[in-house]
């Protein structure tokens, strides 16, 4: 979609948001509460346990999820021989509160499932990922049963799907869909037998996360997490499919009303030449967050380049958003100038009904509308660029 088509930023939804954010408070108290909410959101922790038999691909999956190659510093060690003997936490490179816990392989332990879970201190995990690289076995059943008994959630992954497909290709009458169905059925039946209702099995290749079921796995994790943890899981995922980019955009969009109101709060400074007063630093920061979340910062582009074999210059050549060149107070003011032109009088008036502060009301109303408009436009453009970069990394020649 062309971002300019989406001018009507003051939708009913935004007004409802605003009503709720302000409720009976004055602007400074509402801004304080929002600041608290956003600070908390940045500090939310997520602890994801990855378990399964030794050699099933746990460490490789953790690296792939974090967008790291297996052989870089900070990557979880992987290999043909047993490598993970103690629970070890790996932080997400951009969101350090998100930790992936690489647990020892279940097959080699002499412990029973309940002892194993106690040993790894299961309470600290938000949920488990059980990885199986072959048939569904008793050790998977025991572990799944025990995790359920401990009232924790788990997701069952059948890994190394790329090599299963390669193997099946050698047979006559190879049919990819049939092969995948058979693999899935085996695990689904195993889980059903131990009493899991509607079992779901995710077929994954850590070498090609954008294929098979990674997207649905991530979507499912997101919907099943408590509300306050969803945002951070959404931010951490790599932009490897169009669906993920869209979901990420929706998650960031939810904060726009809050950030717009906060920017019109205590730290608002009048912008010369405009009848708005905003906290420019906050807006620079928020825009930078979009860029990082969509993997358009220098470091992420470098990694995409290494993974795809396409040069950084080629990847940046498909980016069109003005903020991709660099985000400064000056560039934000320029965008704000354009956005305040779009701030229709009726919209400002509607907003004013909710911002009951005499004196600065008009400026606050106008600022809210202009900032909301600007952030939405930037977010749309950056998400479009993320899609362009994704396509460029997959298809185009160098
Ligand atoms: N083809 C293919 N190979 C994989 C995949 N994931 C892992 N492997 C390979 O499987 C082997 C074991 O992977 P690891 O990630 O070390 O397995 P692990 O479960 O962490 O093993 P332990 O730490 O010993 O319990 C390595 O040689 C990986 O390269 C995958 O998606 N596809
Ligand atoms: Mg390992």
mmCIF file of N, CA, C and O in Angstrom, residues 4-70:
data_model
loop_
_atom_site.group_PDB
_atom_site.id
_atom_site.type_symbol
_atom_site.label_atom_id
_atom_site.label_comp_id
_atom_site.label_asym_id
_atom_site.label_seq_id
_atom_site.Cartn_x
_atom_site.Cartn_y
_atom_site.Cartn_z
ATOM 1 N N UNK A 4 0.869 7.134 1.545
ATOM 2 C CA UNK A 4 0.125 8.381 1.500
ATOM 3 C C UNK A 4 -1.383 8.150 1.392
ATOM 4 O O UNK A 4 -2.172 9.051 1.618
ATOM 5 N N UNK A 5 -1.786 6.928 1.042
ATOM 6 C CA UNK A 5 -3.228 6.643 0.989
ATOM 7 C C UNK A 5 -3.844 6.616 2.377
ATOM 8 O O UNK A 5 -5.042 6.717 2.544
ATOM 9 N N UNK A 6 -2.977 6.443 3.364
ATOM 10 C CA UNK A 6 -3.498 6.220 4.698
ATOM 11 C C UNK A 6 -3.399 7.484 5.552
ATOM 12 O O UNK A 6 -2.765 7.522 6.577
ATOM 13 N N UNK A 7 -4.081 8.542 5.097
ATOM 14 C CA UNK A 7 -3.962 9.829 5.763
ATOM 15 C C UNK A 7 -4.810 9.947 7.019
ATOM 16 O O UNK A 7 -4.546 10.768 7.888
ATOM 17 N N UNK A 8 -5.848 9.137 7.094
ATOM 18 C CA UNK A 8 -6.831 9.352 8.153
ATOM 19 C C UNK A 8 -6.356 8.749 9.458
ATOM 20 O O UNK A 8 -6.860 7.749 9.928
ATOM 21 N N UNK A 9 -5.331 9.376 10.038
ATOM 22 C CA UNK A 9 -4.745 8.794 11.240
ATOM 23 C C UNK A 9 -5.685 8.896 12.434
ATOM 24 O O UNK A 9 -5.678 8.062 13.318
ATOM 25 N N UNK A 10 -6.522 9.930 12.457
ATOM 26 C CA UNK A 10 -7.422 10.059 13.596
ATOM 27 C C UNK A 10 -8.669 9.226 13.325
ATOM 28 O O UNK A 10 -9.728 9.726 12.978
ATOM 29 N N UNK A 11 -8.491 7.954 13.448
ATOM 30 C CA UNK A 11 -9.607 7.046 13.251
ATOM 31 C C UNK A 11 -10.362 6.957 14.572
ATOM 32 O O UNK A 11 -9.889 7.427 15.608
ATOM 33 N N UNK A 12 -11.510 6.329 14.516
ATOM 34 C CA UNK A 12 -12.305 6.137 15.737
ATOM 35 C C UNK A 12 -11.471 5.398 16.786
ATOM 36 O O UNK A 12 -11.518 5.703 17.964
ATOM 37 N N UNK A 13 -10.671 4.453 16.277
ATOM 38 C CA UNK A 13 -9.842 3.650 17.176
ATOM 39 C C UNK A 13 -8.843 4.533 17.947
ATOM 40 O O UNK A 13 -8.661 4.383 19.147
ATOM 41 N N UNK A 14 -8.229 5.463 17.226
ATOM 42 C CA UNK A 14 -7.254 6.355 17.861
ATOM 43 C C UNK A 14 -7.953 7.207 18.920
ATOM 44 O O UNK A 14 -7.436 7.404 20.027
ATOM 45 N N UNK A 15 -9.161 7.687 18.578
ATOM 46 C CA UNK A 15 -9.893 8.504 19.551
ATOM 47 C C UNK A 15 -10.257 7.705 20.793
ATOM 48 O O UNK A 15 -10.166 8.193 21.923
ATOM 49 N N UNK A 16 -10.640 6.454 20.566
ATOM 50 C CA UNK A 16 -10.971 5.583 21.708
ATOM 51 C C UNK A 16 -9.747 5.385 22.598
ATOM 52 O O UNK A 16 -9.818 5.472 23.813
ATOM 53 N N UNK A 17 -8.607 5.140 21.925
ATOM 54 C CA UNK A 17 -7.333 4.982 22.650
ATOM 55 C C UNK A 17 -7.059 6.207 23.500
ATOM 56 O O UNK A 17 -6.716 6.124 24.671
ATOM 57 N N UNK A 18 -7.232 7.340 22.856
ATOM 58 C CA UNK A 18 -6.912 8.607 23.507
ATOM 59 C C UNK A 18 -7.819 8.822 24.717
ATOM 60 O O UNK A 18 -7.372 9.219 25.794
ATOM 61 N N UNK A 19 -9.094 8.512 24.522
ATOM 62 C CA UNK A 19 -10.076 8.665 25.604
ATOM 63 C C UNK A 19 -9.631 7.838 26.803
ATOM 64 O O UNK A 19 -9.628 8.279 27.938
ATOM 65 N N UNK A 20 -9.202 6.601 26.489
ATOM 66 C CA UNK A 20 -8.799 5.695 27.555
ATOM 67 C C UNK A 20 -7.518 6.177 28.235
ATOM 68 O O UNK A 20 -7.388 6.134 29.451
ATOM 69 N N UNK A 21 -6.587 6.680 27.419
ATOM 70 C CA UNK A 21 -5.304 7.125 27.976
ATOM 71 C C UNK A 21 -5.480 8.336 28.886
ATOM 72 O O UNK A 21 -4.839 8.465 29.916
ATOM 73 N N UNK A 22 -6.361 9.219 28.473
ATOM 74 C CA UNK A 22 -6.571 10.439 29.264
ATOM 75 C C UNK A 22 -7.525 10.158 30.424
ATOM 76 O O UNK A 22 -7.291 10.584 31.553
ATOM 77 N N UNK A 23 -8.584 9.429 30.167
ATOM 78 C CA UNK A 23 -9.731 9.203 31.064
ATOM 79 C C UNK A 23 -9.970 10.462 31.890
ATOM 80 O O UNK A 23 -10.199 11.519 31.337
ATOM 81 N N UNK A 24 -9.883 10.370 33.203
ATOM 82 C CA UNK A 24 -10.233 11.577 33.975
ATOM 83 C C UNK A 24 -8.997 12.399 34.347
ATOM 84 O O UNK A 24 -9.066 13.314 35.142
ATOM 85 N N UNK A 25 -7.828 12.041 33.751
ATOM 86 C CA UNK A 25 -6.609 12.701 34.209
ATOM 87 C C UNK A 25 -6.316 13.975 33.422
ATOM 88 O O UNK A 25 -6.849 14.184 32.350
ATOM 89 N N UNK A 26 -5.414 14.776 33.980
ATOM 90 C CA UNK A 26 -4.918 15.890 33.175
ATOM 91 C C UNK A 26 -3.765 15.353 32.321
ATOM 92 O O UNK A 26 -3.308 14.218 32.510
ATOM 93 N N UNK A 27 -3.299 16.156 31.392
ATOM 94 C CA UNK A 27 -2.274 15.676 30.464
ATOM 95 C C UNK A 27 -0.985 15.221 31.160
ATOM 96 O O UNK A 27 -0.479 14.134 30.860
ATOM 97 N N UNK A 28 -0.451 16.010 32.119
ATOM 98 C CA UNK A 28 0.794 15.555 32.766
ATOM 99 C C UNK A 28 0.647 14.200 33.455
ATOM 100 O O UNK A 28 1.540 13.348 33.328
ATOM 101 N N UNK A 29 -0.457 13.952 34.150
ATOM 102 C CA UNK A 29 -0.588 12.646 34.818
ATOM 103 C C UNK A 29 -0.741 11.544 33.787
ATOM 104 O O UNK A 29 -0.183 10.447 33.955
ATOM 105 N N UNK A 30 -1.507 11.826 32.724
ATOM 106 C CA UNK A 30 -1.669 10.800 31.680
ATOM 107 C C UNK A 30 -0.302 10.484 31.079
ATOM 108 O O UNK A 30 0.048 9.322 30.891
ATOM 109 N N UNK A 31 0.494 11.543 30.823
ATOM 110 C CA UNK A 31 1.824 11.326 30.234
ATOM 111 C C UNK A 31 2.716 10.523 31.179
ATOM 112 O O UNK A 31 3.449 9.632 30.736
ATOM 113 N N UNK A 32 2.623 10.804 32.474
ATOM 114 C CA UNK A 32 3.406 10.038 33.461
ATOM 115 C C UNK A 32 3.063 8.554 33.408
ATOM 116 O O UNK A 32 3.948 7.690 33.422
ATOM 117 N N UNK A 33 1.774 8.290 33.372
ATOM 118 C CA UNK A 33 1.335 6.888 33.331
ATOM 119 C C UNK A 33 1.816 6.190 32.067
ATOM 120 O O UNK A 33 2.221 5.027 32.104
ATOM 121 N N UNK A 34 1.766 6.913 30.974
ATOM 122 C CA UNK A 34 2.205 6.312 29.709
ATOM 123 C C UNK A 34 3.706 6.027 29.774
ATOM 124 O O UNK A 34 4.173 4.977 29.341
ATOM 125 N N UNK A 35 4.436 6.963 30.333
ATOM 126 C CA UNK A 35 5.890 6.780 30.435
ATOM 127 C C UNK A 35 6.190 5.510 31.239
ATOM 128 O O UNK A 35 7.019 4.689 30.844
ATOM 129 N N UNK A 36 5.461 5.372 32.337
ATOM 130 C CA UNK A 36 5.637 4.195 33.181
ATOM 131 C C UNK A 36 5.337 2.923 32.373
ATOM 132 O O UNK A 36 6.098 1.956 32.398
ATOM 133 N N UNK A 37 4.235 2.949 31.640
ATOM 134 C CA UNK A 37 3.833 1.789 30.840
ATOM 135 C C UNK A 37 4.921 1.431 29.817
ATOM 136 O O UNK A 37 5.312 0.273 29.680
ATOM 137 N N UNK A 38 5.428 2.454 29.108
ATOM 138 C CA UNK A 38 6.424 2.183 28.061
ATOM 139 C C UNK A 38 7.746 1.698 28.662
ATOM 140 O O UNK A 38 8.399 0.816 28.107
ATOM 141 N N UNK A 39 8.124 2.273 29.828
ATOM 142 C CA UNK A 39 9.348 1.810 30.500
ATOM 143 C C UNK A 39 9.221 0.341 30.895
ATOM 144 O O UNK A 39 10.137 -0.460 30.709
ATOM 145 N N UNK A 40 8.055 0.001 31.448
ATOM 146 C CA UNK A 40 7.811 -1.394 31.843
ATOM 147 C C UNK A 40 7.904 -2.307 30.632
ATOM 148 O O UNK A 40 8.471 -3.378 30.696
ATOM 149 N N UNK A 41 7.298 -1.840 29.533
ATOM 150 C CA UNK A 41 7.277 -2.649 28.309
ATOM 151 C C UNK A 41 8.710 -2.951 27.843
ATOM 152 O O UNK A 41 9.004 -4.047 27.394
ATOM 153 N N UNK A 42 9.604 -1.977 28.003
ATOM 154 C CA UNK A 42 10.996 -2.183 27.601
ATOM 155 C C UNK A 42 11.717 -3.161 28.524
ATOM 156 O O UNK A 42 12.742 -3.715 28.163
ATOM 157 N N UNK A 43 11.193 -3.286 29.739
ATOM 158 C CA UNK A 43 11.902 -4.136 30.705
ATOM 159 C C UNK A 43 11.345 -5.552 30.814
ATOM 160 O O UNK A 43 11.890 -6.372 31.548
ATOM 161 N N UNK A 44 10.270 -5.836 30.113
ATOM 162 C CA UNK A 44 9.640 -7.159 30.209
ATOM 163 C C UNK A 44 10.651 -8.255 29.869
ATOM 164 O O UNK A 44 11.393 -8.142 28.899
ATOM 165 N N UNK A 45 10.669 -9.281 30.701
ATOM 166 C CA UNK A 45 11.594 -10.389 30.441
ATOM 167 C C UNK A 45 10.873 -11.555 29.801
ATOM 168 O O UNK A 45 9.705 -11.799 30.085
ATOM 169 N N UNK A 46 11.597 -12.263 28.974
ATOM 170 C CA UNK A 46 11.038 -13.452 28.359
ATOM 171 C C UNK A 46 12.100 -14.537 28.436
ATOM 172 O O UNK A 46 13.237 -14.325 28.020
ATOM 173 N N UNK A 47 11.746 -15.672 29.028
ATOM 174 C CA UNK A 47 12.690 -16.785 29.146
ATOM 175 C C UNK A 47 12.119 -18.002 28.436
ATOM 176 O O UNK A 47 11.119 -18.569 28.867
ATOM 177 N N UNK A 48 12.773 -18.357 27.355
ATOM 178 C CA UNK A 48 12.274 -19.442 26.510
ATOM 179 C C UNK A 48 13.204 -20.644 26.659
ATOM 180 O O UNK A 48 14.414 -20.530 26.398
ATOM 181 N N UNK A 49 12.653 -21.776 27.094
ATOM 182 C CA UNK A 49 13.478 -22.980 27.278
ATOM 183 C C UNK A 49 13.419 -23.831 26.018
ATOM 184 O O UNK A 49 12.343 -24.073 25.477
ATOM 185 N N UNK A 50 14.583 -24.251 25.558
ATOM 186 C CA UNK A 50 14.620 -25.122 24.374
ATOM 187 C C UNK A 50 15.202 -26.471 24.798
ATOM 188 O O UNK A 50 16.326 -26.560 25.285
ATOM 189 N N UNK A 51 14.388 -27.503 24.642
ATOM 190 C CA UNK A 51 14.816 -28.826 25.100
ATOM 191 C C UNK A 51 14.534 -29.882 24.026
ATOM 192 O O UNK A 51 13.921 -29.592 23.002
ATOM 193 N N UNK A 52 15.012 -31.077 24.269
ATOM 194 C CA UNK A 52 14.836 -32.154 23.289
ATOM 195 C C UNK A 52 16.039 -33.071 23.372
ATOM 196 O O UNK A 52 16.951 -32.849 24.172
ATOM 197 N N UNK A 53 16.031 -34.091 22.524
ATOM 198 C CA UNK A 53 17.145 -35.050 22.570
ATOM 199 C C UNK A 53 18.460 -34.403 22.169
ATOM 200 O O UNK A 53 18.464 -33.402 21.434
ATOM 201 N N UNK A 54 19.524 -35.018 22.608
ATOM 202 C CA UNK A 54 20.844 -34.526 22.220
ATOM 203 C C UNK A 54 20.995 -34.638 20.702
ATOM 204 O O UNK A 54 20.639 -35.647 20.106
ATOM 205 N N UNK A 55 21.491 -33.580 20.100
ATOM 206 C CA UNK A 55 21.707 -33.606 18.653
ATOM 207 C C UNK A 55 20.481 -33.274 17.818
ATOM 208 O O UNK A 55 20.531 -33.297 16.589
ATOM 209 N N UNK A 56 19.353 -32.942 18.471
ATOM 210 C CA UNK A 56 18.125 -32.689 17.710
ATOM 211 C C UNK A 56 18.136 -31.330 17.018
ATOM 212 O O UNK A 56 17.284 -31.045 16.170
ATOM 213 N N UNK A 57 19.085 -30.480 17.412
ATOM 214 C CA UNK A 57 19.176 -29.173 16.739
ATOM 215 C C UNK A 57 18.746 -28.008 17.618
ATOM 216 O O UNK A 57 18.374 -26.955 17.107
ATOM 217 N N UNK A 58 18.807 -28.194 18.943
ATOM 218 C CA UNK A 58 18.373 -27.130 19.868
ATOM 219 C C UNK A 58 19.235 -25.876 19.710
ATOM 220 O O UNK A 58 18.717 -24.773 19.548
ATOM 221 N N UNK A 59 20.547 -26.076 19.768
ATOM 222 C CA UNK A 59 21.448 -24.914 19.720
ATOM 223 C C UNK A 59 21.366 -24.226 18.350
ATOM 224 O O UNK A 59 21.388 -23.004 18.259
ATOM 225 N N UNK A 60 21.253 -25.028 17.311
ATOM 226 C CA UNK A 60 21.151 -24.445 15.966
ATOM 227 C C UNK A 60 19.882 -23.610 15.840
ATOM 228 O O UNK A 60 19.881 -22.526 15.260
ATOM 229 N N UNK A 61 18.780 -24.089 16.419
ATOM 230 C CA UNK A 61 17.518 -23.354 16.378
ATOM 231 C C UNK A 61 17.645 -22.020 17.131
ATOM 232 O O UNK A 61 17.184 -20.975 16.665
ATOM 233 N N UNK A 62 18.295 -22.076 18.297
ATOM 234 C CA UNK A 62 18.474 -20.855 19.100
ATOM 235 C C UNK A 62 19.273 -19.817 18.312
ATOM 236 O O UNK A 62 18.920 -18.637 18.276
ATOM 237 N N UNK A 63 20.314 -20.260 17.649
ATOM 238 C CA UNK A 63 21.108 -19.320 16.842
ATOM 239 C C UNK A 63 20.282 -18.752 15.695
ATOM 240 O O UNK A 63 20.315 -17.558 15.420
ATOM 241 N N UNK A 64 19.534 -19.622 15.030
ATOM 242 C CA UNK A 64 18.744 -19.166 13.879
ATOM 243 C C UNK A 64 17.696 -18.153 14.325
ATOM 244 O O UNK A 64 17.495 -17.122 13.689
ATOM 245 N N UNK A 65 17.029 -18.426 15.437
ATOM 246 C CA UNK A 65 15.991 -17.515 15.940
ATOM 247 C C UNK A 65 16.603 -16.149 16.235
ATOM 248 O O UNK A 65 16.001 -15.109 16.002
ATOM 249 N N UNK A 66 17.831 -16.167 16.742
ATOM 250 C CA UNK A 66 18.482 -14.893 17.075
ATOM 251 C C UNK A 66 19.187 -14.267 15.876
ATOM 252 O O UNK A 66 19.827 -13.228 15.988
ATOM 253 N N UNK A 67 19.090 -14.931 14.725
ATOM 254 C CA UNK A 67 19.693 -14.369 13.515
ATOM 255 C C UNK A 67 21.197 -14.477 13.485
ATOM 256 O O UNK A 67 21.876 -13.681 12.839
ATOM 257 N N UNK A 68 21.754 -15.460 14.206
ATOM 258 C CA UNK A 68 23.214 -15.614 14.241
ATOM 259 C C UNK A 68 23.642 -16.856 13.479
ATOM 260 O O UNK A 68 22.955 -17.871 13.491
ATOM 261 N N UNK A 69 24.770 -16.752 12.834
ATOM 262 C CA UNK A 69 25.375 -17.940 12.227
ATOM 263 C C UNK A 69 25.933 -18.794 13.370
ATOM 264 O O UNK A 69 26.261 -18.271 14.435
ATOM 265 N N UNK A 70 26.093 -20.106 13.132
ATOM 266 C CA UNK A 70 26.541 -20.996 14.206
ATOM 267 C C UNK A 70 27.975 -20.733 14.664
ATOM 268 O O UNK A 70 28.348 -21.088 15.773
#
